């Protein structure tokens, strides 16, 4: 990777971290803000959260082709501006229609940003530095979100709507900072870049169609695997798992907050240690191991209900489960997104990134619905068993996917070291060893 590409990547990563920092000021308090501070009720707050998902599902099927035709920079900047408008709109809106409309604009903006940033990170990295680049993005995003949440908790005052306007204003400004950071990035095409940046003619080609993507069996298998992953982890945090923790493990909401903090801490503390352990191993095997780690996590969560009346056991079990989920997430961050990039043709990189983001969004919509329904029906035993089966399914699906990957796709570092595939084109003397 050239020095110029390294500088571009650092600017993108900084903008992304500051954007996550801004999100931390608003995300933890959104439900309370709509339901209580604006006095619009829990139903409206639920509709606002649902609107985020609907807006993303409406945008993601089309945004990939726009990225491939117009380039990720313009899409990321437009998404950042839309997200800033939506966030500020949420802070100022005082009626149900305005709140829902602002949530839709914010959700659409964020949905456009995610695959555009993923494409930019691929453009600014090589196959051998890509895992570290995505791990750094995930690390900085979680760190920014956590720090923003802590500071937001110090500023928020549920008796004063103006304090929330301040929080949403900070969030909006951070989105604009992200847009400015991306807009000022100067990308250049170099031999060491390995031609991941398509030309204008390539961006207008037909290889990015949905039919072509759905005919790519390895990508389809990865999408199925991704759906199960997001369903079994992120899709349960705010529904089934939290309900199980409160109703069965009998832990307090404040302890649930500590469990979520343990999840973030596990990611922040383990990310680069995990990266060193997994970046030279086969991606399919790492994903299979994540399934086993999450199986242990769900078994730990389930054990919280085995000893009635023992709150200490319940608290320990739930916190341990959240920490194990964080460990698995740290293993996935340098694995899944780089694999999507390596499976994609250069002219369809945006399409592949947006398709995988769509799969994630579908899982985040279905997961809470299923978890919430099972929790509402009191089917906690069946709920834990279902998630254990899903986690074991991750392992099985990952091993199956490994059979469809080339040596370079499964692990570029091992493939290059073993001469299994041609090494990247020779870099000049200004090559740097890391993207982060």
GROMACS .gro file of C-alpha atoms in nm:
model
  436
    1UNK     CA    1   0.000   0.000   0.000
    2UNK     CA    2   0.134   0.341  -0.091
    3UNK     CA    3   0.175   0.622   0.157
    4UNK     CA    4  -0.102   0.817  -0.017
    5UNK     CA    5  -0.344   0.527   0.019
    6UNK     CA    6  -0.248   0.485   0.384
    7UNK     CA    7  -0.316   0.855   0.447
    8UNK     CA    8  -0.653   0.830   0.272
    9UNK     CA    9  -0.748   0.528   0.478
   10UNK     CA   10  -0.653   0.699   0.804
   11UNK     CA   11  -0.871   0.997   0.714
   12UNK     CA   12  -1.166   0.769   0.638
   13UNK     CA   13  -1.113   0.577   0.962
   14UNK     CA   14  -1.098   0.898   1.165
   15UNK     CA   15  -1.419   1.026   1.009
   16UNK     CA   16  -1.591   0.696   1.077
   17UNK     CA   17  -1.475   0.697   1.441
   18UNK     CA   18  -1.603   1.050   1.496
   19UNK     CA   19  -1.935   0.957   1.336
   20UNK     CA   20  -1.967   0.661   1.575
   21UNK     CA   21  -1.876   0.897   1.860
   22UNK     CA   22  -2.168   1.117   1.759
   23UNK     CA   23  -2.402   0.818   1.739
   24UNK     CA   24  -2.315   0.732   2.096
   25UNK     CA   25  -2.475   1.057   2.211
   26UNK     CA   26  -2.815   0.959   2.072
   27UNK     CA   27  -2.856   0.583   2.017
   28UNK     CA   28  -2.887   0.477   2.383
   29UNK     CA   29  -3.145   0.747   2.456
   30UNK     CA   30  -3.359   0.746   2.144
   31UNK     CA   31  -3.648   0.538   2.281
   32UNK     CA   32  -3.669   0.743   2.602
   33UNK     CA   33  -3.643   1.067   2.406
   34UNK     CA   34  -3.936   0.991   2.174
   35UNK     CA   35  -4.157   0.815   2.430
   36UNK     CA   36  -4.103   1.036   2.735
   37UNK     CA   37  -3.924   1.359   2.657
   38UNK     CA   38  -4.136   1.438   2.351
   39UNK     CA   39  -4.428   1.260   2.519
   40UNK     CA   40  -4.522   1.069   2.206
   41UNK     CA   41  -4.556   0.731   2.376
   42UNK     CA   42  -4.392   0.392   2.350
   43UNK     CA   43  -4.582   0.300   2.031
   44UNK     CA   44  -4.439   0.598   1.845
   45UNK     CA   45  -4.094   0.521   1.979
   46UNK     CA   46  -4.130   0.168   1.847
   47UNK     CA   47  -4.240   0.304   1.510
   48UNK     CA   48  -3.932   0.526   1.499
   49UNK     CA   49  -3.705   0.227   1.555
   50UNK     CA   50  -3.896   0.029   1.291
   51UNK     CA   51  -3.862   0.320   1.048
   52UNK     CA   52  -3.483   0.293   1.063
   53UNK     CA   53  -3.507  -0.068   0.945
   54UNK     CA   54  -3.767   0.008   0.676
   55UNK     CA   55  -3.563   0.298   0.538
   56UNK     CA   56  -3.250   0.085   0.521
   57UNK     CA   57  -3.435  -0.201   0.352
   58UNK     CA   58  -3.573   0.046   0.097
   59UNK     CA   59  -3.233   0.198   0.015
   60UNK     CA   60  -2.990  -0.095   0.024
   61UNK     CA   61  -3.118  -0.291  -0.280
   62UNK     CA   62  -3.036   0.007  -0.503
   63UNK     CA   63  -2.744   0.185  -0.341
   64UNK     CA   64  -2.485  -0.070  -0.453
   65UNK     CA   65  -2.536   0.007  -0.821
   66UNK     CA   66  -2.513   0.378  -0.746
   67UNK     CA   67  -2.180   0.320  -0.568
   68UNK     CA   68  -2.045   0.122  -0.864
   69UNK     CA   69  -2.164   0.384  -1.116
   70UNK     CA   70  -2.088   0.707  -0.929
   71UNK     CA   71  -1.816   0.597  -0.691
   72UNK     CA   72  -1.831   0.550  -0.313
   73UNK     CA   73  -1.712   0.900  -0.222
   74UNK     CA   74  -2.016   1.081  -0.358
   75UNK     CA   75  -2.252   0.824  -0.204
   76UNK     CA   76  -2.082   0.844   0.136
   77UNK     CA   77  -2.094   1.226   0.133
   78UNK     CA   78  -2.460   1.230   0.030
   79UNK     CA   79  -2.541   0.970   0.298
   80UNK     CA   80  -2.357   1.172   0.563
   81UNK     CA   81  -2.548   1.489   0.473
   82UNK     CA   82  -2.881   1.301   0.480
   83UNK     CA   83  -2.793   1.145   0.815
   84UNK     CA   84  -2.702   1.487   0.957
   85UNK     CA   85  -3.034   1.632   0.840
   86UNK     CA   86  -3.223   1.336   0.986
   87UNK     CA   87  -3.043   1.352   1.319
   88UNK     CA   88  -3.099   1.724   1.357
   89UNK     CA   89  -3.459   1.672   1.250
   90UNK     CA   90  -3.509   1.420   1.530
   91UNK     CA   91  -3.375   1.669   1.779
   92UNK     CA   92  -3.613   1.943   1.667
   93UNK     CA   93  -3.924   1.741   1.582
   94UNK     CA   94  -4.203   1.748   1.838
   95UNK     CA   95  -4.483   1.568   1.653
   96UNK     CA   96  -4.524   1.206   1.547
   97UNK     CA   97  -4.514   1.264   1.167
   98UNK     CA   98  -4.200   1.479   1.190
   99UNK     CA   99  -4.020   1.235   1.419
  100UNK     CA  100  -4.096   0.940   1.191
  101UNK     CA  101  -3.996   1.137   0.879
  102UNK     CA  102  -3.666   1.240   1.038
  103UNK     CA  103  -3.598   0.880   1.141
  104UNK     CA  104  -3.654   0.771   0.781
  105UNK     CA  105  -3.405   1.025   0.648
  106UNK     CA  106  -3.150   0.926   0.914
  107UNK     CA  107  -3.197   0.554   0.847
  108UNK     CA  108  -3.159   0.602   0.471
  109UNK     CA  109  -2.846   0.811   0.519
  110UNK     CA  110  -2.679   0.554   0.743
  111UNK     CA  111  -2.777   0.274   0.504
  112UNK     CA  112  -2.600   0.457   0.222
  113UNK     CA  113  -2.291   0.531   0.431
  114UNK     CA  114  -2.216   0.174   0.537
  115UNK     CA  115  -2.152   0.003   0.199
  116UNK     CA  116  -1.990   0.320   0.062
  117UNK     CA  117  -1.737   0.326   0.347
  118UNK     CA  118  -1.673  -0.046   0.309
  119UNK     CA  119  -1.599   0.011  -0.060
  120UNK     CA  120  -1.366   0.300   0.019
  121UNK     CA  121  -1.176   0.088   0.270
  122UNK     CA  122  -1.127  -0.178   0.002
  123UNK     CA  123  -1.007   0.086  -0.243
  124UNK     CA  124  -0.752   0.207   0.014
  125UNK     CA  125  -0.616  -0.136   0.107
  126UNK     CA  126  -0.470  -0.447  -0.049
  127UNK     CA  127  -0.581  -0.808   0.010
  128UNK     CA  128  -0.302  -0.852   0.263
  129UNK     CA  129  -0.381  -0.535   0.463
  130UNK     CA  130  -0.760  -0.549   0.432
  131UNK     CA  131  -0.826  -0.754   0.745
  132UNK     CA  132  -0.638  -0.505   0.960
  133UNK     CA  133  -0.818  -0.214   0.794
  134UNK     CA  134  -1.164  -0.354   0.871
  135UNK     CA  135  -1.061  -0.458   1.222
  136UNK     CA  136  -0.945  -0.101   1.284
  137UNK     CA  137  -1.277   0.035   1.156
  138UNK     CA  138  -1.472  -0.196   1.388
  139UNK     CA  139  -1.248  -0.113   1.686
  140UNK     CA  140  -1.269   0.263   1.638
  141UNK     CA  141  -1.644   0.246   1.576
  142UNK     CA  142  -1.710   0.061   1.900
  143UNK     CA  143  -1.470   0.282   2.094
  144UNK     CA  144  -1.632   0.597   1.958
  145UNK     CA  145  -1.981   0.465   2.028
  146UNK     CA  146  -1.888   0.373   2.385
  147UNK     CA  147  -1.719   0.703   2.466
  148UNK     CA  148  -2.004   0.898   2.307
  149UNK     CA  149  -2.257   0.704   2.511
  150UNK     CA  150  -2.073   0.779   2.834
  151UNK     CA  151  -2.050   1.151   2.760
  152UNK     CA  152  -2.409   1.161   2.639
  153UNK     CA  153  -2.522   1.011   2.969
  154UNK     CA  154  -2.352   1.300   3.150
  155UNK     CA  155  -2.522   1.564   2.935
  156UNK     CA  156  -2.871   1.422   2.907
  157UNK     CA  157  -3.157   1.552   3.120
  158UNK     CA  158  -3.493   1.383   3.065
  159UNK     CA  159  -3.674   1.685   3.208
  160UNK     CA  160  -3.532   1.920   2.946
  161UNK     CA  161  -3.587   1.863   2.574
  162UNK     CA  162  -3.312   2.115   2.503
  163UNK     CA  163  -3.050   1.874   2.637
  164UNK     CA  164  -3.155   1.621   2.373
  165UNK     CA  165  -3.145   1.886   2.102
  166UNK     CA  166  -2.782   1.936   2.203
  167UNK     CA  167  -2.713   1.562   2.172
  168UNK     CA  168  -2.869   1.536   1.827
  169UNK     CA  169  -2.683   1.849   1.717
  170UNK     CA  170  -2.353   1.684   1.817
  171UNK     CA  171  -2.454   1.372   1.623
  172UNK     CA  172  -2.540   1.582   1.315
  173UNK     CA  173  -2.209   1.768   1.328
  174UNK     CA  174  -2.016   1.439   1.349
  175UNK     CA  175  -2.195   1.311   1.038
  176UNK     CA  176  -2.090   1.627   0.858
  177UNK     CA  177  -1.733   1.573   0.978
  178UNK     CA  178  -1.746   1.225   0.827
  179UNK     CA  179  -1.875   1.369   0.500
  180UNK     CA  180  -1.597   1.628   0.495
  181UNK     CA  181  -1.332   1.366   0.570
  182UNK     CA  182  -1.450   1.145   0.285
  183UNK     CA  183  -1.494   1.436   0.042
  184UNK     CA  184  -1.134   1.550   0.093
  185UNK     CA  185  -0.982   1.205   0.038
  186UNK     CA  186  -0.764   1.190  -0.274
  187UNK     CA  187  -0.760   0.844  -0.425
  188UNK     CA  188  -0.498   0.743  -0.677
  189UNK     CA  189  -0.454   0.431  -0.882
  190UNK     CA  190  -0.116   0.263  -0.831
  191UNK     CA  191   0.033  -0.075  -0.926
  192UNK     CA  192   0.036  -0.192  -0.564
  193UNK     CA  193  -0.334  -0.114  -0.545
  194UNK     CA  194  -0.399  -0.431  -0.743
  195UNK     CA  195  -0.664  -0.256  -0.961
  196UNK     CA  196  -0.951  -0.265  -0.710
  197UNK     CA  197  -1.069   0.077  -0.829
  198UNK     CA  198  -1.279   0.022  -1.142
  199UNK     CA  199  -1.261   0.262  -1.432
  200UNK     CA  200  -1.564   0.463  -1.539
  201UNK     CA  201  -1.635   0.211  -1.816
  202UNK     CA  202  -1.613  -0.080  -1.572
  203UNK     CA  203  -1.854   0.092  -1.332
  204UNK     CA  204  -2.111   0.102  -1.609
  205UNK     CA  205  -2.073  -0.268  -1.685
  206UNK     CA  206  -2.333  -0.532  -1.618
  207UNK     CA  207  -2.142  -0.758  -1.379
  208UNK     CA  208  -2.301  -0.585  -1.081
  209UNK     CA  209  -2.655  -0.702  -1.154
  210UNK     CA  210  -2.852  -0.887  -0.889
  211UNK     CA  211  -2.881  -1.185  -1.124
  212UNK     CA  212  -2.504  -1.212  -1.148
  213UNK     CA  213  -2.466  -1.180  -0.772
  214UNK     CA  214  -2.729  -1.444  -0.700
  215UNK     CA  215  -2.550  -1.674  -0.941
  216UNK     CA  216  -2.231  -1.646  -0.738
  217UNK     CA  217  -2.267  -1.947  -0.509
  218UNK     CA  218  -1.991  -1.858  -0.266
  219UNK     CA  219  -2.140  -1.511  -0.214
  220UNK     CA  220  -2.489  -1.652  -0.167
  221UNK     CA  221  -2.355  -1.896   0.092
  222UNK     CA  222  -2.176  -1.613   0.268
  223UNK     CA  223  -2.500  -1.412   0.276
  224UNK     CA  224  -2.688  -1.706   0.429
  225UNK     CA  225  -2.411  -1.746   0.684
  226UNK     CA  226  -2.418  -1.371   0.754
  227UNK     CA  227  -2.793  -1.376   0.813
  228UNK     CA  228  -2.760  -1.653   1.071
  229UNK     CA  229  -2.470  -1.471   1.238
  230UNK     CA  230  -2.652  -1.141   1.275
  231UNK     CA  231  -2.974  -1.315   1.376
  232UNK     CA  232  -2.799  -1.511   1.650
  233UNK     CA  233  -2.608  -1.216   1.795
  234UNK     CA  234  -2.700  -0.854   1.720
  235UNK     CA  235  -3.060  -0.944   1.649
  236UNK     CA  236  -3.110  -1.064   2.007
  237UNK     CA  237  -2.938  -0.795   2.212
  238UNK     CA  238  -3.237  -0.565   2.243
  239UNK     CA  239  -3.516  -0.824   2.244
  240UNK     CA  240  -3.494  -1.190   2.346
  241UNK     CA  241  -3.165  -1.186   2.531
  242UNK     CA  242  -3.243  -0.875   2.736
  243UNK     CA  243  -3.592  -1.011   2.815
  244UNK     CA  244  -3.441  -1.344   2.920
  245UNK     CA  245  -3.186  -1.166   3.139
  246UNK     CA  246  -3.452  -0.964   3.320
  247UNK     CA  247  -3.734  -1.219   3.340
  248UNK     CA  248  -3.542  -1.543   3.393
  249UNK     CA  249  -3.201  -1.444   3.529
  250UNK     CA  250  -3.371  -1.172   3.739
  251UNK     CA  251  -3.096  -0.917   3.683
  252UNK     CA  252  -3.172  -0.545   3.709
  253UNK     CA  253  -3.176  -0.313   3.407
  254UNK     CA  254  -2.865  -0.143   3.543
  255UNK     CA  255  -2.680  -0.475   3.542
  256UNK     CA  256  -2.799  -0.527   3.186
  257UNK     CA  257  -2.624  -0.200   3.103
  258UNK     CA  258  -2.306  -0.341   3.259
  259UNK     CA  259  -2.343  -0.652   3.045
  260UNK     CA  260  -2.362  -0.435   2.732
  261UNK     CA  261  -2.055  -0.247   2.852
  262UNK     CA  262  -1.877  -0.583   2.893
  263UNK     CA  263  -1.959  -0.658   2.530
  264UNK     CA  264  -1.801  -0.332   2.415
  265UNK     CA  265  -1.503  -0.375   2.648
  266UNK     CA  266  -1.438  -0.725   2.512
  267UNK     CA  267  -1.428  -0.586   2.158
  268UNK     CA  268  -1.204  -0.290   2.244
  269UNK     CA  269  -0.961  -0.492   2.457
  270UNK     CA  270  -0.945  -0.803   2.241
  271UNK     CA  271  -0.962  -0.665   1.887
  272UNK     CA  272  -0.593  -0.640   1.798
  273UNK     CA  273  -0.492  -0.939   2.006
  274UNK     CA  274  -0.751  -1.142   1.819
  275UNK     CA  275  -0.638  -0.991   1.488
  276UNK     CA  276  -0.285  -1.121   1.535
  277UNK     CA  277  -0.422  -1.466   1.608
  278UNK     CA  278  -0.664  -1.491   1.316
  279UNK     CA  279  -0.527  -1.288   1.026
  280UNK     CA  280  -0.303  -1.575   0.906
  281UNK     CA  281  -0.570  -1.838   0.950
  282UNK     CA  282  -0.839  -1.948   0.709
  283UNK     CA  283  -1.137  -1.717   0.725
  284UNK     CA  284  -1.384  -2.004   0.703
  285UNK     CA  285  -1.225  -2.170   1.006
  286UNK     CA  286  -1.233  -1.845   1.203
  287UNK     CA  287  -1.605  -1.804   1.131
  288UNK     CA  288  -1.661  -2.166   1.230
  289UNK     CA  289  -1.483  -2.097   1.560
  290UNK     CA  290  -1.708  -1.794   1.617
  291UNK     CA  291  -2.007  -2.029   1.599
  292UNK     CA  292  -1.856  -2.240   1.876
  293UNK     CA  293  -1.775  -1.933   2.088
  294UNK     CA  294  -2.133  -1.813   2.055
  295UNK     CA  295  -2.262  -2.160   2.136
  296UNK     CA  296  -2.075  -2.135   2.465
  297UNK     CA  297  -2.219  -1.784   2.511
  298UNK     CA  298  -2.578  -1.905   2.470
  299UNK     CA  299  -2.512  -2.201   2.700
  300UNK     CA  300  -2.377  -1.955   2.958
  301UNK     CA  301  -2.686  -1.737   2.920
  302UNK     CA  302  -2.910  -2.042   2.951
  303UNK     CA  303  -2.736  -2.149   3.269
  304UNK     CA  304  -2.859  -1.827   3.433
  305UNK     CA  305  -3.204  -1.983   3.462
  306UNK     CA  306  -3.092  -2.317   3.601
  307UNK     CA  307  -3.040  -2.203   3.960
  308UNK     CA  308  -3.355  -2.025   4.077
  309UNK     CA  309  -3.303  -1.741   4.321
  310UNK     CA  310  -2.929  -1.712   4.266
  311UNK     CA  311  -2.890  -1.360   4.134
  312UNK     CA  312  -2.509  -1.370   4.150
  313UNK     CA  313  -2.501  -1.670   3.917
  314UNK     CA  314  -2.745  -1.501   3.682
  315UNK     CA  315  -2.547  -1.179   3.667
  316UNK     CA  316  -2.220  -1.364   3.609
  317UNK     CA  317  -2.372  -1.581   3.338
  318UNK     CA  318  -2.530  -1.294   3.148
  319UNK     CA  319  -2.222  -1.071   3.166
  320UNK     CA  320  -2.006  -1.363   3.052
  321UNK     CA  321  -2.240  -1.428   2.760
  322UNK     CA  322  -2.224  -1.066   2.643
  323UNK     CA  323  -1.844  -1.068   2.673
  324UNK     CA  324  -1.822  -1.387   2.466
  325UNK     CA  325  -2.041  -1.230   2.201
  326UNK     CA  326  -1.796  -0.940   2.192
  327UNK     CA  327  -1.504  -1.181   2.148
  328UNK     CA  328  -1.681  -1.341   1.852
  329UNK     CA  329  -1.752  -1.001   1.700
  330UNK     CA  330  -1.383  -0.911   1.729
  331UNK     CA  331  -1.302  -1.231   1.537
  332UNK     CA  332  -1.551  -1.152   1.262
  333UNK     CA  333  -1.450  -0.790   1.195
  334UNK     CA  334  -1.122  -0.879   1.016
  335UNK     CA  335  -1.284  -1.177   0.846
  336UNK     CA  336  -1.626  -1.122   0.694
  337UNK     CA  337  -1.605  -0.778   0.528
  338UNK     CA  338  -1.267  -0.852   0.363
  339UNK     CA  339  -1.409  -1.180   0.232
  340UNK     CA  340  -1.704  -0.996   0.074
  341UNK     CA  341  -1.452  -0.767  -0.097
  342UNK     CA  342  -1.239  -1.055  -0.222
  343UNK     CA  343  -1.542  -1.236  -0.363
  344UNK     CA  344  -1.666  -0.929  -0.551
  345UNK     CA  345  -1.565  -0.841  -0.907
  346UNK     CA  346  -1.401  -0.496  -0.915
  347UNK     CA  347  -1.694  -0.349  -1.110
  348UNK     CA  348  -1.951  -0.480  -0.857
  349UNK     CA  349  -1.781  -0.408  -0.527
  350UNK     CA  350  -2.049  -0.163  -0.416
  351UNK     CA  351  -2.322  -0.408  -0.514
  352UNK     CA  352  -2.168  -0.687  -0.306
  353UNK     CA  353  -2.113  -0.461  -0.005
  354UNK     CA  354  -2.469  -0.331  -0.017
  355UNK     CA  355  -2.608  -0.683  -0.064
  356UNK     CA  356  -2.432  -0.802   0.250
  357UNK     CA  357  -2.549  -0.490   0.436
  358UNK     CA  358  -2.902  -0.574   0.324
  359UNK     CA  359  -2.866  -0.925   0.464
  360UNK     CA  360  -2.749  -0.778   0.793
  361UNK     CA  361  -3.044  -0.539   0.803
  362UNK     CA  362  -3.290  -0.821   0.733
  363UNK     CA  363  -3.143  -1.023   1.019
  364UNK     CA  364  -3.164  -0.720   1.248
  365UNK     CA  365  -3.532  -0.688   1.158
  366UNK     CA  366  -3.623  -1.056   1.188
  367UNK     CA  367  -3.406  -1.132   1.494
  368UNK     CA  368  -3.575  -0.895   1.741
  369UNK     CA  369  -3.919  -0.992   1.610
  370UNK     CA  370  -3.858  -1.363   1.665
  371UNK     CA  371  -3.684  -1.309   1.998
  372UNK     CA  372  -3.953  -1.073   2.117
  373UNK     CA  373  -4.235  -1.311   2.021
  374UNK     CA  374  -4.073  -1.608   2.194
  375UNK     CA  375  -3.999  -1.399   2.503
  376UNK     CA  376  -4.353  -1.263   2.507
  377UNK     CA  377  -4.488  -1.617   2.497
  378UNK     CA  378  -4.257  -1.724   2.779
  379UNK     CA  379  -4.082  -1.983   2.560
  380UNK     CA  380  -3.742  -1.915   2.711
  381UNK     CA  381  -3.622  -2.275   2.705
  382UNK     CA  382  -3.707  -2.308   2.336
  383UNK     CA  383  -3.552  -1.968   2.277
  384UNK     CA  384  -3.213  -2.067   2.419
  385UNK     CA  385  -3.217  -2.399   2.233
  386UNK     CA  386  -3.300  -2.219   1.907
  387UNK     CA  387  -3.005  -1.983   1.944
  388UNK     CA  388  -2.769  -2.268   2.036
  389UNK     CA  389  -2.877  -2.449   1.719
  390UNK     CA  390  -2.824  -2.130   1.517
  391UNK     CA  391  -2.474  -2.091   1.661
  392UNK     CA  392  -2.385  -2.449   1.572
  393UNK     CA  393  -2.532  -2.378   1.230
  394UNK     CA  394  -2.281  -2.094   1.190
  395UNK     CA  395  -2.001  -2.346   1.237
  396UNK     CA  396  -2.148  -2.589   0.986
  397UNK     CA  397  -2.221  -2.320   0.726
  398UNK     CA  398  -1.872  -2.172   0.762
  399UNK     CA  399  -1.707  -2.507   0.702
  400UNK     CA  400  -1.927  -2.561   0.396
  401UNK     CA  401  -1.836  -2.217   0.266
  402UNK     CA  402  -1.467  -2.296   0.303
  403UNK     CA  403  -1.503  -2.564   0.039
  404UNK     CA  404  -1.607  -2.301  -0.218
  405UNK     CA  405  -1.328  -2.051  -0.149
  406UNK     CA  406  -0.994  -2.034  -0.324
  407UNK     CA  407  -0.680  -2.029  -0.113
  408UNK     CA  408  -0.644  -1.655  -0.168
  409UNK     CA  409  -1.006  -1.583  -0.075
  410UNK     CA  410  -0.988  -1.796   0.239
  411UNK     CA  411  -0.668  -1.628   0.352
  412UNK     CA  412  -0.462  -1.395   0.131
  413UNK     CA  413  -0.167  -1.386   0.374
  414UNK     CA  414  -0.123  -1.765   0.382
  415UNK     CA  415  -0.184  -1.794   0.010
  416UNK     CA  416   0.085  -1.540  -0.074
  417UNK     CA  417   0.331  -1.684   0.178
  418UNK     CA  418   0.281  -2.034   0.038
  419UNK     CA  419   0.294  -1.917  -0.326
  420UNK     CA  420  -0.047  -2.073  -0.378
  421UNK     CA  421  -0.148  -1.767  -0.580
  422UNK     CA  422   0.053  -1.494  -0.751
  423UNK     CA  423   0.173  -1.230  -0.509
  424UNK     CA  424   0.039  -0.874  -0.546
  425UNK     CA  425   0.224  -0.654  -0.790
  426UNK     CA  426   0.551  -0.524  -0.654
  427UNK     CA  427   0.521  -0.208  -0.448
  428UNK     CA  428   0.752   0.087  -0.461
  429UNK     CA  429   0.977   0.192  -0.175
  430UNK     CA  430   0.703   0.402  -0.018
  431UNK     CA  431   0.494   0.098   0.066
  432UNK     CA  432   0.375   0.079   0.421
  433UNK     CA  433   0.307  -0.237   0.607
  434UNK     CA  434  -0.021  -0.152   0.766
  435UNK     CA  435  -0.335   0.034   0.679
  436UNK     CA  436  -0.417   0.149   1.028
   0.00000   0.00000   0.00000
